[in-house]
Tab-separated table of C-alpha atoms in Angstrom:
chain	number	residue	atom	x	y	z
A	1	MET	CA	71.639	-159.507	-110.909
A	2	ALA	CA	71.351	-155.810	-111.703
A	3	ALA	CA	75.013	-155.663	-112.706
A	4	SER	CA	74.644	-158.355	-115.345
A	5	ASN	CA	73.582	-155.948	-118.069
A	6	ILE	CA	74.945	-152.560	-117.102
A	7	GLY	CA	75.334	-150.075	-119.938
A	8	MET	CA	78.552	-148.620	-121.272
A	9	MET	CA	77.690	-145.210	-119.785
A	10	ASP	CA	77.362	-146.640	-116.301
A	11	GLY	CA	79.649	-145.245	-113.625
A	12	ALA	CA	81.374	-148.618	-113.300
A	13	TYR	CA	83.175	-148.037	-116.608
A	14	PHE	CA	84.669	-144.774	-115.367
A	15	VAL	CA	86.707	-146.394	-112.592
A	16	GLY	CA	90.410	-145.780	-113.160
A	17	ARG	CA	93.039	-148.401	-113.920
A	18	ASN	CA	94.965	-147.796	-110.691
A	19	GLU	CA	91.832	-148.225	-108.606
A	20	ILE	CA	91.009	-151.494	-110.395
A	21	LEU	CA	94.520	-152.840	-109.834
A	22	ALA	CA	94.463	-151.856	-106.169
A	23	TRP	CA	91.106	-153.594	-105.721
A	24	ILE	CA	92.311	-156.815	-107.396
A	25	ASN	CA	95.565	-156.914	-105.443
A	26	THR	CA	93.814	-156.249	-102.148
A	27	THR	CA	91.031	-158.764	-102.707
A	28	LEU	CA	93.152	-161.598	-104.097
A	29	GLN	CA	96.477	-160.798	-102.401
A	30	LEU	CA	98.244	-160.420	-105.733
A	31	GLY	CA	100.826	-158.024	-107.097
A	32	LEU	CA	99.500	-157.112	-110.535
A	33	SER	CA	100.984	-154.008	-112.140
A	34	LYS	CA	98.975	-154.072	-115.383
A	35	VAL	CA	95.396	-155.002	-116.170
A	36	GLU	CA	96.655	-157.108	-119.077
A	37	GLU	CA	98.038	-159.566	-116.540
A	38	ALA	CA	94.434	-160.625	-115.864
A	39	ALA	CA	93.932	-161.694	-119.489
A	40	SER	CA	94.338	-165.415	-118.686
A	41	GLY	CA	90.953	-165.513	-116.938
A	42	ALA	CA	92.319	-166.942	-113.685
A	43	VAL	CA	91.898	-163.623	-111.877
A	44	ALA	CA	88.273	-163.351	-112.985
A	45	CYS	CA	87.590	-166.904	-111.809
A	46	GLN	CA	88.974	-166.195	-108.354
A	47	LEU	CA	87.073	-162.915	-108.119
A	48	MET	CA	83.872	-164.875	-108.691
A	49	ASP	CA	85.039	-167.363	-106.064
A	50	ALA	CA	85.511	-164.464	-103.656
A	51	ALA	CA	82.023	-163.136	-104.385
A	52	HIS	CA	80.448	-166.609	-104.189
A	53	PRO	CA	82.703	-168.781	-101.993
A	54	GLY	CA	82.827	-172.359	-103.216
A	55	ALA	CA	81.001	-171.664	-106.487
A	56	VAL	CA	84.171	-171.907	-108.598
A	57	PRO	CA	86.061	-175.216	-108.904
A	58	MET	CA	89.460	-173.691	-108.209
A	59	HIS	CA	91.263	-176.944	-109.031
A	60	LYS	CA	90.304	-176.356	-112.684
A	61	VAL	CA	91.717	-172.811	-112.781
A	62	ASN	CA	95.180	-172.393	-114.285
A	63	PHE	CA	97.134	-169.395	-112.959
A	64	ASP	CA	100.095	-170.374	-115.120
A	65	ALA	CA	98.167	-170.184	-118.408
A	66	LYS	CA	100.362	-168.861	-121.215
A	67	THR	CA	98.813	-170.092	-124.461
A	68	GLU	CA	95.423	-169.119	-125.810
A	69	TYR	CA	94.183	-172.673	-125.403
A	70	GLU	CA	94.972	-172.660	-121.681
A	71	MET	CA	93.338	-169.241	-121.283
A	72	ILE	CA	90.194	-170.417	-123.031
A	73	GLN	CA	89.928	-173.276	-120.556
A	74	ASN	CA	89.864	-170.742	-117.703
A	75	TYR	CA	87.116	-168.781	-119.428
A	76	LYS	CA	85.130	-171.984	-119.903
A	77	VAL	CA	85.237	-172.460	-116.128
A	78	LEU	CA	84.106	-168.855	-115.694
A	79	GLN	CA	81.259	-169.287	-118.187
A	80	ASP	CA	80.055	-172.398	-116.350
A	81	VAL	CA	79.963	-170.384	-113.132
A	82	PHE	CA	77.987	-167.629	-114.891
A	83	ASN	CA	75.484	-170.189	-116.145
A	84	LYS	CA	75.145	-171.748	-112.703
A	85	LEU	CA	74.521	-168.333	-111.118
A	86	LYS	CA	72.247	-167.287	-114.036
A	87	ILE	CA	74.422	-164.330	-114.984
A	88	THR	CA	73.743	-163.175	-118.538
A	89	LYS	CA	77.017	-161.310	-119.058
A	90	HIS	CA	78.618	-162.084	-122.426
A	91	ILE	CA	82.351	-162.804	-122.171
A	92	GLU	CA	84.312	-161.658	-125.226
A	93	VAL	CA	86.991	-164.307	-124.889
A	94	ASN	CA	88.637	-163.650	-128.257
A	95	LYS	CA	89.335	-160.050	-127.283
A	96	LEU	CA	90.390	-160.720	-123.708
A	97	ILE	CA	92.995	-163.365	-124.496
A	98	LYS	CA	94.724	-160.945	-126.885
A	99	GLY	CA	95.801	-158.959	-123.837
A	100	ARG	CA	94.575	-155.577	-125.034
A	101	PRO	CA	94.525	-153.131	-122.109
A	102	LEU	CA	91.127	-151.558	-122.815
A	103	ASP	CA	89.204	-154.820	-123.209
A	104	ASN	CA	90.640	-156.271	-120.024
A	105	LEU	CA	90.104	-153.029	-118.144
A	106	GLU	CA	86.420	-152.921	-119.121
A	107	PHE	CA	85.922	-156.539	-118.065
A	108	MET	CA	87.621	-155.929	-114.714
A	109	GLN	CA	85.464	-152.807	-114.267
A	110	TRP	CA	82.389	-154.965	-114.770
A	111	MET	CA	83.764	-157.552	-112.344
A	112	LYS	CA	84.248	-154.876	-109.685
A	113	ARG	CA	80.717	-153.597	-110.200
A	114	TYR	CA	79.326	-157.120	-109.899
A	115	CYS	CA	81.352	-158.010	-106.803
A	116	ASP	CA	80.319	-154.732	-105.182
A	117	SER	CA	76.680	-155.611	-105.808
A	118	VAL	CA	77.080	-158.956	-103.986
A	119	ASN	CA	76.878	-158.497	-100.205
A	120	GLY	CA	77.950	-154.895	-100.571
A	121	GLY	CA	81.410	-155.933	-101.766
A	122	PHE	CA	82.522	-157.121	-98.314
A	123	MET	CA	84.928	-160.041	-98.820
A	124	ASN	CA	87.268	-159.521	-95.872
A	125	SER	CA	87.019	-163.122	-94.658
A	126	TYR	CA	88.110	-164.569	-98.018
A	127	ASN	CA	91.507	-166.280	-97.901
A	128	ALA	CA	92.740	-165.891	-101.470
A	129	SER	CA	96.131	-167.562	-100.984
A	130	GLU	CA	94.610	-170.648	-99.435
A	131	ARG	CA	92.011	-170.982	-102.206
A	132	ARG	CA	94.757	-170.689	-104.838
A	133	GLU	CA	96.717	-173.595	-103.413
A	134	SER	CA	94.578	-176.148	-105.265
A	135	SER	CA	94.906	-174.361	-108.607
A	136	LYS	CA	97.527	-175.090	-111.217
A	137	GLY	CA	100.295	-172.554	-110.761
A	138	GLY	CA	98.639	-171.231	-107.625
A	139	LYS	CA	101.524	-172.121	-105.308
A	140	GLU	CA	104.021	-170.397	-107.585
A	141	THR	CA	101.789	-167.336	-107.675
A	142	ASN	CA	101.601	-167.260	-103.892
A	143	ARG	CA	105.382	-167.622	-103.694
A	144	ARG	CA	105.962	-164.727	-106.093
A	145	THR	CA	103.604	-162.411	-104.262
A	146	SER	CA	104.951	-163.325	-100.803
A	147	VAL	CA	108.645	-162.657	-101.614
A	148	PRO	CA	109.424	-159.063	-100.563
A	149	SER	CA	111.285	-156.855	-102.953
A	150	GLN	CA	114.845	-156.310	-101.680
A	151	ALA	CA	116.169	-154.470	-104.696
A	152	PRO	CA	115.691	-150.945	-103.249
A	153	ALA	CA	117.594	-151.849	-100.072
A	154	LYS	CA	120.497	-153.352	-102.041
A	155	SER	CA	120.743	-150.373	-104.323
A	156	SER	CA	120.710	-147.921	-101.434
A	157	SER	CA	123.476	-149.777	-99.593
A	158	ALA	CA	125.587	-149.937	-102.729
A	159	THR	CA	125.171	-146.222	-103.175
A	160	HIS	CA	126.401	-145.514	-99.639
A	161	LYS	CA	129.447	-147.732	-100.182
A	162	ALA	CA	130.335	-146.078	-103.472
A	163	GLN	CA	130.404	-142.546	-102.030
A	164	PRO	CA	134.068	-141.500	-101.461
A	165	SER	CA	135.142	-139.555	-98.433
A	166	SER	CA	135.528	-135.984	-99.540
A	167	HIS	CA	137.491	-135.146	-96.363
A	168	GLY	CA	140.131	-137.832	-97.109
A	169	ALA	CA	140.410	-136.689	-100.700
A	170	LYS	CA	141.171	-133.165	-99.573
A	171	LYS	CA	143.910	-134.407	-97.256
A	172	ALA	CA	145.516	-136.522	-99.967
A	173	ASN	CA	145.381	-133.745	-102.527
A	174	GLY	CA	146.185	-130.688	-100.454
A	175	HIS	CA	147.932	-128.872	-103.323
A	176	VAL	CA	144.651	-128.575	-105.261
A	177	SER	CA	142.638	-127.168	-102.388
A	178	ASN	CA	142.298	-123.820	-104.165
A	179	ALA	CA	140.789	-125.463	-107.232
A	180	PRO	CA	137.033	-125.158	-107.667
A	181	PRO	CA	135.114	-128.099	-106.218
A	182	SER	CA	134.185	-130.742	-108.711
A	183	ARG	CA	130.500	-131.139	-109.511
A	184	SER	CA	128.801	-134.250	-108.222
A	185	VAL	CA	127.714	-136.606	-110.954
A	186	LYS	CA	123.954	-137.009	-110.907
A	187	PRO	CA	122.418	-140.316	-111.907
A	188	SER	CA	120.891	-140.420	-115.336
A	189	PRO	CA	117.105	-139.959	-115.162
A	190	ALA	CA	116.587	-142.396	-118.028
A	191	ASN	CA	116.607	-145.482	-115.826
A	192	SER	CA	114.588	-143.942	-113.000
A	193	ALA	CA	111.933	-142.640	-115.391
A	194	GLY	CA	111.425	-146.031	-117.052
A	195	PRO	CA	108.377	-147.095	-114.990
A	196	ALA	CA	106.853	-143.644	-115.370
A	197	TYR	CA	107.232	-143.848	-119.144
A	198	ASP	CA	105.701	-147.320	-119.187
A	199	GLU	CA	102.722	-146.040	-117.216
A	200	GLN	CA	102.259	-143.120	-119.596
A	201	ILE	CA	102.456	-145.438	-122.601
A	202	THR	CA	99.811	-147.702	-121.057
A	203	GLU	CA	97.560	-144.726	-120.361
A	204	LEU	CA	97.927	-143.512	-123.943
A	205	LYS	CA	97.141	-146.986	-125.288
A	206	LEU	CA	93.991	-147.082	-123.185
A	207	LEU	CA	93.014	-143.638	-124.402
A	208	VAL	CA	93.558	-144.569	-128.059
A	209	ASP	CA	91.575	-147.789	-127.707
A	210	SER	CA	88.740	-145.934	-125.996
A	211	LEU	CA	88.626	-143.240	-128.684
A	212	GLU	CA	88.651	-145.817	-131.477
A	213	LYS	CA	85.827	-147.746	-129.853
A	214	GLU	CA	83.764	-144.596	-129.374
A	215	ARG	CA	84.437	-143.510	-132.966
A	216	ASP	CA	83.332	-146.864	-134.383
A	217	PHE	CA	80.194	-146.816	-132.219
A	218	TYR	CA	78.973	-143.417	-133.395
A	219	PHE	CA	79.975	-144.081	-136.995
A	220	SER	CA	77.835	-147.224	-137.057
A	221	LYS	CA	74.891	-145.233	-135.674
A	222	LEU	CA	75.248	-142.552	-138.344
A	223	ARG	CA	75.512	-145.219	-141.028
A	224	ASP	CA	72.274	-146.822	-139.818
A	225	VAL	CA	70.531	-143.436	-139.976
A	226	GLU	CA	71.858	-142.861	-143.503
A	227	ILE	CA	70.601	-146.255	-144.714
A	228	LEU	CA	67.184	-145.573	-143.182
A	229	CYS	CA	66.957	-142.166	-144.895
A	230	GLN	CA	67.691	-143.777	-148.268
A	231	SER	CA	64.606	-146.009	-148.066
A	232	PRO	CA	62.283	-145.351	-151.034
A	233	GLU	CA	59.251	-145.151	-148.741
A	234	ILE	CA	60.471	-142.109	-146.811
A	235	GLU	CA	63.290	-140.521	-148.804
A	236	HIS	CA	60.923	-137.909	-150.277
A	237	LEU	CA	59.761	-136.628	-146.900
A	238	PRO	CA	60.957	-133.126	-145.919
A	239	ILE	CA	62.142	-134.293	-142.492
A	240	VAL	CA	64.345	-136.924	-144.151
A	241	ASN	CA	65.799	-134.246	-146.414
A	242	ALA	CA	66.535	-132.149	-143.341
A	243	ILE	CA	68.362	-135.062	-141.681
A	244	GLN	CA	70.394	-135.703	-144.829
A	245	LYS	CA	71.274	-132.017	-144.998
A	246	ILE	CA	72.838	-132.270	-141.543
A	247	LEU	CA	74.536	-135.613	-142.265
A	248	TYR	CA	76.182	-134.451	-145.474
A	249	ALA	CA	77.242	-131.009	-144.245
A	250	ALA	CA	80.914	-130.476	-145.100
A	251	GLU	CA	81.595	-128.150	-142.163
A	252	ASP	CA	80.249	-127.638	-138.676
A	253	ASP	CA	77.999	-124.733	-139.637
A	254	PRO	CA	75.294	-123.738	-137.107
A	255	SER	CA	73.191	-122.269	-139.916
A	256	MET	CA	72.833	-125.775	-141.356
A	257	VAL	CA	70.854	-126.884	-138.329
A	258	ALA	CA	68.697	-123.754	-138.545
A	259	GLU	CA	67.934	-124.484	-142.207
A	260	ALA	CA	66.981	-128.054	-141.368
A	261	GLN	CA	64.658	-126.847	-138.612
A	262	ALA	CA	63.097	-124.378	-141.051
A	263	MET	CA	62.400	-127.221	-143.489
A	264	VAL	CA	60.638	-129.209	-140.777
A	265	SER	CA	58.583	-126.231	-139.579
A	266	GLN	CA	57.540	-125.429	-143.143
A	267	GLN	CA	56.349	-128.981	-143.556
A	268	GLN	CA	54.236	-128.677	-140.408
A	269	GLN	CA	52.664	-125.447	-141.680
A	270	ASN	CA	51.813	-126.875	-145.091
A	271	GLU	CA	50.548	-130.112	-143.673
A	272	GLN	CA	46.760	-130.323	-143.472
A	273	PRO	CA	44.979	-132.525	-140.995
A	274	MET	CA	44.234	-135.792	-142.688
A	275	LEU	CA	41.748	-138.369	-141.576
A	276	SER	CA	42.673	-141.943	-141.330
A	277	PRO	CA	41.364	-144.341	-144.015
A	278	ILE	CA	39.040	-145.959	-141.484
A	279	LEU	CA	37.440	-142.667	-140.528
A	280	GLU	CA	37.120	-141.622	-144.181
A	281	ALA	CA	35.461	-144.899	-145.104
A	282	SER	CA	33.077	-144.656	-142.141
A	283	GLU	CA	32.142	-141.091	-143.092
A	284	GLU	CA	31.493	-142.193	-146.673
A	285	ARG	CA	29.306	-145.060	-145.487
A	286	GLN	CA	27.198	-142.889	-143.170
A	287	PRO	CA	25.427	-140.870	-145.960
A	288	LYS	CA	24.807	-144.076	-147.889
A	289	GLN	CA	23.314	-145.737	-144.826
A	290	GLU	CA	21.100	-142.708	-144.128
A	291	ALA	CA	19.915	-142.621	-147.753
A	292	HIS	CA	19.164	-146.326	-147.600
A	293	LYS	CA	17.189	-145.835	-144.391
A	294	ARG	CA	15.184	-142.983	-145.932
A	295	LYS	CA	14.488	-145.096	-149.006
A	296	SER	CA	13.351	-148.008	-146.864
A	297	ILE	CA	11.042	-145.717	-144.863
A	298	SER	CA	9.583	-144.196	-148.031
A	299	ASP	CA	9.015	-147.648	-149.538
A	300	LEU	CA	7.310	-148.754	-146.351
A	301	GLU	CA	5.087	-145.690	-146.392
A	302	LEU	CA	4.172	-146.277	-150.025
A	303	GLU	CA	3.366	-149.896	-149.290
A	304	GLU	CA	1.139	-148.930	-146.374
A	305	PHE	CA	-0.511	-146.283	-148.504
A	306	GLY	CA	-1.133	-148.839	-151.276
A	307	MET	CA	-2.685	-151.298	-148.813
A	308	ALA	CA	-4.955	-148.618	-147.416
A	309	SER	CA	-6.070	-147.473	-150.861
A	310	SER	CA	-6.825	-151.032	-151.944
A	311	SER	CA	-8.941	-151.652	-148.852
A	312	ARG	CA	-10.847	-148.434	-149.473
A	313	GLN	CA	-11.422	-149.475	-153.085
A	314	ARG	CA	-12.893	-152.778	-151.974
A	315	LEU	CA	-15.234	-151.027	-149.544
A	316	SER	CA	-16.415	-148.663	-152.266
A	317	ASP	CA	-17.099	-151.577	-154.595
A	318	ILE	CA	-19.173	-153.308	-151.939
A	319	SER	CA	-21.180	-150.168	-151.320
A	320	ASP	CA	-21.834	-149.738	-155.039
A	321	VAL	CA	-23.167	-153.264	-155.244
A	322	GLN	CA	-25.491	-152.700	-152.357
A	323	LEU	CA	-26.780	-149.457	-153.805
A	324	CYS	CA	-27.384	-150.711	-157.301
A	325	GLY	CA	-28.956	-153.949	-156.104
A	326	SER	CA	-28.761	-157.286	-157.659
A	327	PRO	CA	-31.111	-158.403	-160.574
A	328	LEU	CA	-32.960	-160.685	-158.279
A	329	THR	CA	-33.885	-157.947	-155.850
A	330	SER	CA	-34.892	-155.581	-158.597
A	331	PHE	CA	-37.017	-158.256	-160.151
A	332	THR	CA	-38.914	-158.839	-156.973
């Protein structure tokens, strides 16, 4: 699947927490208020069951998992499903079971991206409550999500009953009618702002975790560059000195970058074109080969010349013999 190895800069990791919670609650008919509530792994297992109906053995999923051991068992079920579907996503179980908001949010963001990539994300026919019935703690989860919240209605009725009749009070206390009206006591905003404060605290925790993760990522990259620049093979190069000049700059000075660029440009100006060792060796061999060829040709010419001169010498000797005559012919 294309969503198996999406990068950290993918748009899936920019989906907000509220959108993720709304998607989980709508898909699985749950009532989660925090992403940390999905740390047990049961939610992820059922999301995979919604994307691939029947692929997850829901009777092995524990929605009532509280301890780390029980949570790990849920993630083992999820990993088996990943292996069966040939999904190469690595599950960081040790981080997820700690219940940290950022880690669980990122995993749920990936889950949403994956489920959206399967059949376009359409899972309207999935009956989440029915599939949870066979799971451990599934019936209790269905019961909790199906009970409507009656607290607002009770509080509103109690408020109406507690309001005194101002008209009756005026009749009973007619002698104080000229007194200024008493101010109505407003409810303390501390209790009403509690959920809002909790949401802000969660948002700040997510922001801090994200900033720390980003800081550690870029610090490790800079450290790798520093170690590479300290290698004896390249530490003397001008471009390495330019990089170190930027790395070790005490302040964010734009002139530092300009100086580093000047060092690199100066190196390019002073650098002469160099031939590779293979080309140099071939060029050195070419004159030797040509000299050897010329020597071979000259030796061949000398040899041919020597053969010709020797043949001419033999012919001259024969002619001298014929001219002088032998003793027998002169005698006759």
